[in-house]
XYZ file of C-alpha atoms in Angstrom:
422
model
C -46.210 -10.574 19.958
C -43.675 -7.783 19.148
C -43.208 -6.764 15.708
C -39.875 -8.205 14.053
C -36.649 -6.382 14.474
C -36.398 -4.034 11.043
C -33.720 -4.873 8.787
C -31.347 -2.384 7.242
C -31.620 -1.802 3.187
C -28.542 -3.795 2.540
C -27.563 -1.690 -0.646
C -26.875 1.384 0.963
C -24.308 0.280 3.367
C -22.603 -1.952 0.621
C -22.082 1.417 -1.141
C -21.317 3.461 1.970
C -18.811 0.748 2.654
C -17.184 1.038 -1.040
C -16.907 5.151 -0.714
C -14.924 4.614 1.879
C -12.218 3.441 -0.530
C -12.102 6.681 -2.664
C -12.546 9.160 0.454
C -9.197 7.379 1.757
C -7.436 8.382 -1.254
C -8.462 11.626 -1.420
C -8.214 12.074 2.064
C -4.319 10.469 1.910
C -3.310 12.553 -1.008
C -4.366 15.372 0.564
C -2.871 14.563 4.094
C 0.035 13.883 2.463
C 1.275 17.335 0.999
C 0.641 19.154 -2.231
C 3.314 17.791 -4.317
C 2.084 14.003 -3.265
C -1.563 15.068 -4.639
C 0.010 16.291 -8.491
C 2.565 13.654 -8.355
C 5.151 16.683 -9.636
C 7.137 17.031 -6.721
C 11.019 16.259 -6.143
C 12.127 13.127 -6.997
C 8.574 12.100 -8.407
C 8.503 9.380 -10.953
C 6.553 8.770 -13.965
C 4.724 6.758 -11.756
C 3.902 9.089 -9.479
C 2.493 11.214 -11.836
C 0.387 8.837 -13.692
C -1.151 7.433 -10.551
C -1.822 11.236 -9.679
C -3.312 11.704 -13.279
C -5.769 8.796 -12.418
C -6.708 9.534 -9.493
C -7.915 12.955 -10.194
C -9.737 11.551 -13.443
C -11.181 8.596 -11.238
C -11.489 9.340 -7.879
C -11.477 12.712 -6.831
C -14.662 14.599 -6.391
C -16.591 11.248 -6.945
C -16.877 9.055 -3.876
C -18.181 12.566 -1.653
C -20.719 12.732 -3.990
C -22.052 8.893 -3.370
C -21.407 9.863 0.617
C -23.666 13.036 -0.110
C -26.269 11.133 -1.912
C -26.563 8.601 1.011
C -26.632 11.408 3.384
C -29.782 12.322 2.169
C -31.392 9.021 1.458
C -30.516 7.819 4.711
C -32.257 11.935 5.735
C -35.639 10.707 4.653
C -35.284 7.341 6.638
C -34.686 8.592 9.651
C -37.674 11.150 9.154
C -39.774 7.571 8.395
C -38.127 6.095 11.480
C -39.198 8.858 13.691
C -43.099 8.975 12.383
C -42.885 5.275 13.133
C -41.711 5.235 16.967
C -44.132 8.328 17.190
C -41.207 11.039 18.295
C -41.479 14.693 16.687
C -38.272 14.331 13.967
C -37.047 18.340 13.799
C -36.106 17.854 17.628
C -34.186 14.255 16.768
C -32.976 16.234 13.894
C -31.427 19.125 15.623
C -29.483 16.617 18.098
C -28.125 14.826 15.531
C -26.926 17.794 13.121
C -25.601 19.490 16.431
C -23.668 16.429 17.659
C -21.866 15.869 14.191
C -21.051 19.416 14.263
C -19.393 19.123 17.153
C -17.434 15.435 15.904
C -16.383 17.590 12.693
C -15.190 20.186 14.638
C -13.176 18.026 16.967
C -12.012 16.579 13.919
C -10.789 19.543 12.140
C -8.596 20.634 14.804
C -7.019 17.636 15.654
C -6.704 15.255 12.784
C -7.495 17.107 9.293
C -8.749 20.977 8.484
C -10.184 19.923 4.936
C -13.300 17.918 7.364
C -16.558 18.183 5.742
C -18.709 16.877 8.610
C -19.125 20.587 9.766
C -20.246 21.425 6.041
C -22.729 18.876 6.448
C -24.163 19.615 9.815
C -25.079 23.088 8.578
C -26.118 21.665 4.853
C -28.289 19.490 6.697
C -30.481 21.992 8.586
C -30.512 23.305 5.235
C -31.769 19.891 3.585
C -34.561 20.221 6.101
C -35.954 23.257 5.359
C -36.465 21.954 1.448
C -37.677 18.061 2.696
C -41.184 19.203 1.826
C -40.297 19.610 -1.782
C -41.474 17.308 -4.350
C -38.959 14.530 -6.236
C -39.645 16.852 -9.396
C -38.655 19.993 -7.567
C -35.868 18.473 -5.516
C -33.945 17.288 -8.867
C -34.418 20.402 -10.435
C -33.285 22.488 -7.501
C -30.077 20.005 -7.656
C -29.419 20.299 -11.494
C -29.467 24.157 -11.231
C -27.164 24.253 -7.899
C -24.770 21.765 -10.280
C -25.225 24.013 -13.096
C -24.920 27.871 -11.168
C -21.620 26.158 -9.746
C -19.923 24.773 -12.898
C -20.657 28.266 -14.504
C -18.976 30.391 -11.711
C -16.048 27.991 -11.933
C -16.188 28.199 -15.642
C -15.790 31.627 -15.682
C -13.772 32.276 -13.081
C -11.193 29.896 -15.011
C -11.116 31.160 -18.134
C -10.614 35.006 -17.014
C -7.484 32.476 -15.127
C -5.950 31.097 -18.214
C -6.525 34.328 -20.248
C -5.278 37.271 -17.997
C -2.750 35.553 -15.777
C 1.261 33.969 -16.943
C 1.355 30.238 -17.035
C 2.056 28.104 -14.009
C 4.796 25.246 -14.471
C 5.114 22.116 -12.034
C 8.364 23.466 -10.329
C 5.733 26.822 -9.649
C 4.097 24.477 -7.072
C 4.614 25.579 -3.416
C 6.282 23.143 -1.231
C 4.977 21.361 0.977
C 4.292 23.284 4.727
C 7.144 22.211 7.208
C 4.844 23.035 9.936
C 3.312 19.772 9.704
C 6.188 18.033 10.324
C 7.114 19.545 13.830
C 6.046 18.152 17.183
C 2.708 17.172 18.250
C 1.244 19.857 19.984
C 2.304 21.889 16.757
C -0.481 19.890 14.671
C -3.768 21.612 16.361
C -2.208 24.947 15.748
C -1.388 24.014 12.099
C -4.579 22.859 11.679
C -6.554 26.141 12.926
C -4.302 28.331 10.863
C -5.330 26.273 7.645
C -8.994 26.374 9.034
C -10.557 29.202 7.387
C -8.572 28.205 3.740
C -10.518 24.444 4.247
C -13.548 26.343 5.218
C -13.920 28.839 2.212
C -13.030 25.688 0.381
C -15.856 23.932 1.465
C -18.368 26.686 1.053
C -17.337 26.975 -2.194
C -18.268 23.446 -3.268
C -21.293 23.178 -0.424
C -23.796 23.795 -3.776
C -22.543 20.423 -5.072
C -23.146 18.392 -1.562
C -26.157 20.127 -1.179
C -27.206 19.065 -4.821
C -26.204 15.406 -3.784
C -28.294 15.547 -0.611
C -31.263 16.587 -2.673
C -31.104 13.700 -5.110
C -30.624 11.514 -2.770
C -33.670 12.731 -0.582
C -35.781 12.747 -3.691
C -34.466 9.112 -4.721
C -35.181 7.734 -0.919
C -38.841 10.121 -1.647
C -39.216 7.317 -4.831
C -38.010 5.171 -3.016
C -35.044 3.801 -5.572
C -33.402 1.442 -4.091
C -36.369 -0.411 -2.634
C -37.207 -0.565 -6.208
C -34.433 -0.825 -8.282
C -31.747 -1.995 -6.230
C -31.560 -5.550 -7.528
C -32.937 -4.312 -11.170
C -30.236 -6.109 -13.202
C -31.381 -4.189 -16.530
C -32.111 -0.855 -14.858
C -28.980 -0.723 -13.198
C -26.770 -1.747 -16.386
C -29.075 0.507 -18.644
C -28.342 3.643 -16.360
C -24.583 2.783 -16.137
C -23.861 2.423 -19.859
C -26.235 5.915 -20.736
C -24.438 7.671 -17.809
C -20.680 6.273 -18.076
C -19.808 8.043 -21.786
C -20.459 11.544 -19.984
C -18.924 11.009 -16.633
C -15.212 9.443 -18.212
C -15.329 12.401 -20.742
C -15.733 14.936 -17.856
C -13.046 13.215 -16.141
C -10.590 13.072 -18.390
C -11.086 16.753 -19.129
C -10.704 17.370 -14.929
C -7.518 15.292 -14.976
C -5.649 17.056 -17.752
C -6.650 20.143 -16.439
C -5.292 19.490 -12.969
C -2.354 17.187 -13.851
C -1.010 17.783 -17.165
C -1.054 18.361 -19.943
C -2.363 21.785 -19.314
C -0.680 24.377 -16.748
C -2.310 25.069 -13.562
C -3.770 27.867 -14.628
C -6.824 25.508 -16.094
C -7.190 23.762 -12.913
C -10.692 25.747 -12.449
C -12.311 25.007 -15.572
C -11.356 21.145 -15.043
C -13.392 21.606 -11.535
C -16.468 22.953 -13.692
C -16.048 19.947 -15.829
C -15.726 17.600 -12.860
C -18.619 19.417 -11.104
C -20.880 18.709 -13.865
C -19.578 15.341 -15.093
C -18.613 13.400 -11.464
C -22.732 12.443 -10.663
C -22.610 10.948 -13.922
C -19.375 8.667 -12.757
C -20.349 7.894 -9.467
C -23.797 6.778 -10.488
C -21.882 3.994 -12.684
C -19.576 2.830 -9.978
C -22.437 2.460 -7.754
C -24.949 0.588 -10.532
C -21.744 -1.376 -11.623
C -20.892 -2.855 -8.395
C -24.536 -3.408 -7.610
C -24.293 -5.619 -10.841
C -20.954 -6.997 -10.039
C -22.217 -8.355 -6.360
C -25.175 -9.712 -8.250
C -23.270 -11.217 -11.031
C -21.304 -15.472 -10.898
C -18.531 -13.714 -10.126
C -20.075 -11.636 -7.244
C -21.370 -14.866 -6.544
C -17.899 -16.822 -6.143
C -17.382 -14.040 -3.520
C -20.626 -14.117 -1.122
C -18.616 -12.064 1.839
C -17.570 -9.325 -0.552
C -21.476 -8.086 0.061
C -21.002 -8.284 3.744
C -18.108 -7.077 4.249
C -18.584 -3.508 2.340
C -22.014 -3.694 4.387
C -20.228 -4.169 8.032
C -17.483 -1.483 6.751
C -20.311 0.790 5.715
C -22.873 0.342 8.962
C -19.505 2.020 10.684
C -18.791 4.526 7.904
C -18.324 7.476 10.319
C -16.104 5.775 12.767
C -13.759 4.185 9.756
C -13.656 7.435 8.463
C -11.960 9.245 11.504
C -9.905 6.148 12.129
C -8.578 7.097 8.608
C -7.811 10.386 9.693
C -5.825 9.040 12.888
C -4.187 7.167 10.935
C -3.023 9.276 8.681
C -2.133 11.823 11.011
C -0.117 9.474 12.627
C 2.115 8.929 9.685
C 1.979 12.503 8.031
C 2.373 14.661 10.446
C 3.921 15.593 14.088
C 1.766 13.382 15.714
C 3.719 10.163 14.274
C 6.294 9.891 11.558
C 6.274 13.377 10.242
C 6.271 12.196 6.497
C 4.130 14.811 5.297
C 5.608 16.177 1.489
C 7.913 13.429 1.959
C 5.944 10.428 0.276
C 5.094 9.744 -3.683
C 1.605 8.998 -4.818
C 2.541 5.541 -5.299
C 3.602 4.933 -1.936
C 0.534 6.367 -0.654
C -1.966 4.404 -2.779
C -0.595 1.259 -1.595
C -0.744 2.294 2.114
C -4.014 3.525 1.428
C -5.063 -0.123 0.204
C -3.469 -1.363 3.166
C -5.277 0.416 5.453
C -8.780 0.138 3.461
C -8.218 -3.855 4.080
C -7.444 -3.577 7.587
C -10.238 -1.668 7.903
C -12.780 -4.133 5.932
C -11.182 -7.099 7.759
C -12.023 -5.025 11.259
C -15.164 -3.927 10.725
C -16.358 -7.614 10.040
C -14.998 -9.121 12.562
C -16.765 -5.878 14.522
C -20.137 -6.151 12.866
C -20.464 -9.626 14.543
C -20.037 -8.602 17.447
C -21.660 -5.411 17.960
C -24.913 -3.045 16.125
C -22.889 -0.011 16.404
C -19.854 1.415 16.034
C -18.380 3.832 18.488
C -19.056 6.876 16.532
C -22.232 5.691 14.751
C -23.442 4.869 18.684
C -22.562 8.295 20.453
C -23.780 10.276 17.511
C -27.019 7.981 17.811
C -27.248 8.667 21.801
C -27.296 12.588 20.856
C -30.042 12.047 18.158
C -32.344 9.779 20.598
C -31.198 11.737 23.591
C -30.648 8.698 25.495
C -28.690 5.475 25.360
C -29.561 3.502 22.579
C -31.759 0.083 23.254
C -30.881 -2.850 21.416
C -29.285 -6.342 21.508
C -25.017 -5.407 20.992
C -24.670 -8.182 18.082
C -26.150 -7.781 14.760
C -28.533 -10.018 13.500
C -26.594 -11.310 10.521
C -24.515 -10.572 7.434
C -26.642 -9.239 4.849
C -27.157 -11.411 1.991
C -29.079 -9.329 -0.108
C -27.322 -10.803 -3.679
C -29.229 -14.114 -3.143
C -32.820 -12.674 -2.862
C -34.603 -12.429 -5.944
C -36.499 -8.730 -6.204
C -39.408 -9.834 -6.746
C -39.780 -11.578 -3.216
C -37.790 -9.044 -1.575
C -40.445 -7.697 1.546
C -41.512 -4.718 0.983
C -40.404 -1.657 2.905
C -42.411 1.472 2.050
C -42.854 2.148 5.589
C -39.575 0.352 7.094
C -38.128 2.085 10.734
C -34.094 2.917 10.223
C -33.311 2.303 13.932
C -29.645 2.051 12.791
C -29.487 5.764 11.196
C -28.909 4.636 7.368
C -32.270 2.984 6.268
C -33.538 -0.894 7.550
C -36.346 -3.182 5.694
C -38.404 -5.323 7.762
C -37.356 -8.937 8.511
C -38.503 -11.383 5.985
């Protein structure tokens, strides 16, 4: 008799599926032209610039880092999943970091320069070469990559604010015309921004790497086998982690959108580099403990639906970016620098629910989406086996922990980490 199909950890696509929502904002702001992102363009409203203000305190810089942490959980699964089916992993490994090079690079010249699959790719071979490292080590190696970081961009700022004039709102460039010409405009707009989206991205690669390291040594400790229904461990770390992350965040969000000029906008990254693990561990422990709470209760799909959306993170999140294309730049409406943050957010809601409402209807129908299965076909190096539906909608809230199966040495056939069956 064959072993029971393994069963994903439930928890981890849930909050895969929920940072889609705040990579879709940043992503949109960003798509969307410079003044759209600081809310001071022309003819922004008081709106506009309060939504911008919240955003940066709330959202920016905070949902990559629960993306990077589940990058590297879902790292040590796959090395379990390999040991399992009895296949060398550095060769699996090498496939898969190789493929999603190639998807981010694709990416970058088509739909959006600021992709940080690429970043990732190489970050990952990187992640490798410090897997043998113990939990202890791994955290500490992250809290001084967080640390080293916030001091160069501590630093750097203040020599900013005290050698250089300050910068008012109407000092903001414009937004780049380019972006609004015809189609086959877009790929060359795109590879002239390239290197700028590059340098970006190497300059913050310290704080994804330091996100891929906790979450390696969390999946080493295996934390959400054990804690992820852990009512009082997961509202005991919110409220001790919350206080530090909001203050960081307001400090990041004044710094970047008023009061203070542009000049501070570095120092409010240090604070947001420091601070924004602190945040995003309390959204992730409060909506565990909203799902699991009588109002999560009154809403049993809300758990499967963030779960379906999160199975297909990687294909939802360059449907985003075709999307947005489409209505920012030459490839569709041309609106880019032409939209207020307000407008944006509630397209950006719009699309998330579309989205959610898709991938559901998707996740009953098929195990894969379409860039989850050709990025899986590179890793194996063949086409994937399986049945094409799922088994069912996870359902995780309703279990009790303590008769949860155990999964110490669960298979992640799907790429993002599986339990066995009950």
């Amino acid at each position: 008799m064959s072993p029971p199909r393994p069963r994903r950890l439930d928890e981890l696509d849930v909050l895969r599926g929920f940072a889609l929502s705040g990579i879709l904002v940043v992503n949109a702001l960003l798509m969307a032209g410079p003044y759209t992102v600081f809310g001071g363009g022309p003819g922004s409203s008081g709106a506009d610039r309060i939504a911008a203000w919240a955003v940066t305190a709330l959202i920016t810089a905070k949902f990559y880092v629960l993306f990077s942490f589940l990058f590297g959980y879902s790292f040590a699964l796959q090395a379990r999943s390999a040991r399992r089916a009895g296949a060398a992993f550095a060769p699996r490994h090498l496939r898969r970091t190789a493929g999603l090079f190639v998807l981010g690079a694709a990416h970058a010249v088509l739909l959006y320069p600021g992709d940080v699959l690429t970043t990732y790719a190489v970050l990952a071979l990187v992640l490798y070469g410090l897997s043998g490292l113990g939990v202890r080590t791994l955290l500490r190696v992250a809290a001084a990559l967080l640390l080293l970081l916030s001091a160069l961009l501590l630093g750097y700022g203040l020599l900013t604010v005290a050698l250089t004039e300050p910068v008012t709102a109407t000092s903001y460039p414009p937004g780049d015309a380019a972006y609004r010409g015809d189609a086959a405009s877009v790929p060359g707009t795109h590879l002239r921004d390239l290197p700028a989206a590059l340098g970006t991205n190497l300059l913050y690669a310290p704080a994804m790497l330091a996100a891929f390291l906790g979450g390696l040594a969390a999946a080493k400790s295996r934390l959400a086998e054990r804690r992820g229904q852990d009512r009082a461990w997961l509202r005991r770390t919110a409220s001790r982690v919350l206080p530090l992350g909001l203050g960081g965040a307001v400090v990041a969000a004044c710094c970047a959108s008023g009061p203070l000029d542009g000049r501070w906008f570095l120092v409010g990254q240090a604070a947001t580099v420091l601070t924004a693990p602190a945040l995003t561990t309390s959204y992730a422990c409060g909506l565990l403990l909203l799902l699991m709470s009588r109002a999560g209760a009154r809403l049993p799909a809300a758990a499967g639906v963030l779960a379906a959306a999160g199975r297909m993170a990687l294909s939802h999140y360059l449907t985003q970016s075709l999307v947005l294309a489409c209505v920012f730049s030459g490839y569709g409406l041309g609106l880019y620098d032409r939209v207020g943050t307000v407008t944006v957010l509630a397209g950006c809601v719009l699309l998330y629910a579309a989205q959610l409402a898709l991938g559901a209807r998707l996740s009953a129908r098929i195990r894969h989406g379409p860039a989850e299965w050709v990025l899986r076909a590179v890793t194996l190096g063949r086409r994937p086996e399986g049945p094409p539906r799922t088994v069912r909608n996870p359902a995780w809230t309703a279990v009790p922990p303590a008769s949860r199966p155990d999964s110490r040495d669960s298979p992640e056939p799907g790429g993002d980490g599986v339990r066995p069956a009950p």
